[in-house]
C-alpha cells in the first residue's frame, strides 16, 4: 500500500506559477501522476512521470507544466496559470509504470490540494 500526500496548493493570479509536491510513503516503481477536478467536471489527467523520469502531459498544459521525480517524491511545476486551471489537484500512483493519464489506471490517490487561479 502507498500513501500519498500533496502540498503546495493555493491562490494565484492568472499568469503566475505554482509548485505542487507529492510525497509517497515508500519508494515505488509505479508511475506517479497529477489529476485535477473542477466543480461539476470530471477528473482529468494533467501529467504523469514514470520511475525513470519519462513524462506525458495533457494537451491543455503542454508547455506550461513540468513534472519531475526523485524516488518517492514528485513535483508539478505549473507556469502561466489560467483561470481554467482552477481545481483540486490530486497525486496518484499506479498504472503499472505506464505513461497513461486515465484515472482508472491508478491504484493510489492522495487527498488533493486546492489550486485557485483568478
C-alpha positions as CSV (number, residue, x, y, z in Angstrom):
1,X,0.0,0.0,0.0
2,X,1.2,3.5,-0.8
3,X,0.1,6.7,0.9
4,X,0.4,10.0,-1.0
5,X,0.4,13.4,0.5
6,X,0.2,16.6,-1.6
7,X,1.3,20.1,-0.7
8,X,1.8,23.4,-2.4
9,X,-1.7,24.5,-3.5
10,X,-3.1,28.0,-3.1
11,X,-4.4,31.0,-4.8
12,X,-2.6,32.7,-7.6
13,X,-3.3,35.3,-10.2
14,X,-3.5,34.4,-13.9
15,X,-0.1,34.3,-15.4
16,X,1.5,33.2,-12.2
17,X,3.1,29.9,-11.1
18,X,2.7,27.2,-8.6
19,X,4.7,24.2,-7.5
20,X,2.9,21.2,-6.2
21,X,4.6,18.4,-4.4
22,X,3.7,14.8,-3.7
23,X,5.3,12.6,-1.2
24,X,4.8,8.8,-1.2
25,X,5.0,6.8,1.9
26,X,7.6,4.5,0.3
27,X,9.7,4.3,-2.8
28,X,7.8,2.9,-5.8
29,X,8.3,1.9,-9.4
30,X,4.8,2.9,-10.2
31,X,4.1,5.8,-12.3
32,X,3.2,9.0,-10.4
33,X,0.7,11.4,-11.9
34,X,-1.3,14.6,-11.2
35,X,-5.0,14.8,-11.9
36,X,-7.3,17.7,-11.3
37,X,-11.0,18.2,-10.8
38,X,-13.0,21.4,-11.1
39,X,-16.5,21.6,-9.6
40,X,-19.1,19.9,-11.8
41,X,-16.4,18.4,-14.0
42,X,-14.8,15.0,-14.4
43,X,-11.3,14.4,-13.0
44,X,-8.8,14.9,-15.8
45,X,-5.1,14.0,-16.1
46,X,-2.5,16.7,-16.0
47,X,0.7,14.9,-16.3
48,X,2.5,11.6,-15.4
49,X,6.1,10.6,-14.8
50,X,7.4,7.0,-14.8
51,X,10.0,5.7,-12.4
52,X,12.9,6.7,-14.8
53,X,11.7,10.2,-15.5
54,X,9.8,9.9,-18.8
55,X,6.8,12.2,-18.9
56,X,3.5,12.7,-20.6
57,X,1.2,15.7,-20.4
58,X,-2.3,16.7,-21.2
59,X,-2.6,18.9,-24.3
60,X,-4.2,21.6,-22.1
61,X,-1.0,22.0,-20.1
62,X,1.8,21.2,-22.5
63,X,4.4,23.9,-22.4
64,X,3.2,25.1,-19.1
65,X,3.6,22.1,-16.8
66,X,6.7,20.2,-15.8
67,X,6.8,17.1,-13.7
68,X,10.0,15.9,-12.0
69,X,10.6,12.9,-9.8
70,X,13.1,12.0,-7.2
71,X,12.3,8.5,-5.9
72,X,9.2,8.6,-3.8
73,X,8.6,12.3,-4.4
74,X,7.4,14.2,-7.4
75,X,6.9,17.9,-8.2
76,X,4.5,19.5,-10.6
77,X,5.6,23.0,-11.7
78,X,2.8,25.0,-13.4
79,X,3.6,28.2,-15.1
80,X,1.4,30.8,-16.9
81,X,-1.6,29.7,-15.0
82,X,-5.0,30.3,-16.3
83,X,-8.4,30.5,-14.6
84,X,-9.4,27.2,-16.2
85,X,-6.5,25.6,-14.3
86,X,-8.5,26.0,-11.1
87,X,-9.4,22.8,-9.4
88,X,-8.4,20.3,-6.8
89,X,-5.2,18.6,-7.8
90,X,-4.6,15.0,-6.8
91,X,-1.4,13.0,-6.8
92,X,-1.8,9.4,-8.0
93,X,0.4,6.3,-8.2
94,X,0.0,3.2,-10.2
95,X,-0.6,2.5,-13.9
96,X,1.9,-0.4,-13.9
97,X,4.6,2.1,-14.7
98,X,3.0,3.3,-17.9
99,X,2.6,6.9,-19.1
100,X,-1.2,6.9,-19.0
101,X,-3.5,9.8,-17.9
102,X,-6.5,7.6,-17.3
103,X,-7.7,7.8,-13.7
104,X,-8.8,4.2,-13.5
105,X,-5.3,3.0,-14.3
106,X,-4.1,4.4,-10.9
107,X,-4.3,2.5,-7.7
108,X,-3.4,5.0,-5.0
109,X,-4.6,8.6,-4.5
110,X,-3.8,11.5,-2.2
111,X,-6.4,13.7,-0.6
112,X,-5.8,16.6,-3.0
113,X,-4.7,20.2,-2.8
114,X,-6.7,23.2,-4.0
115,X,-5.5,25.5,-6.7
116,X,-7.4,28.7,-7.5
117,X,-6.4,30.9,-10.4
118,X,-8.1,34.3,-10.7
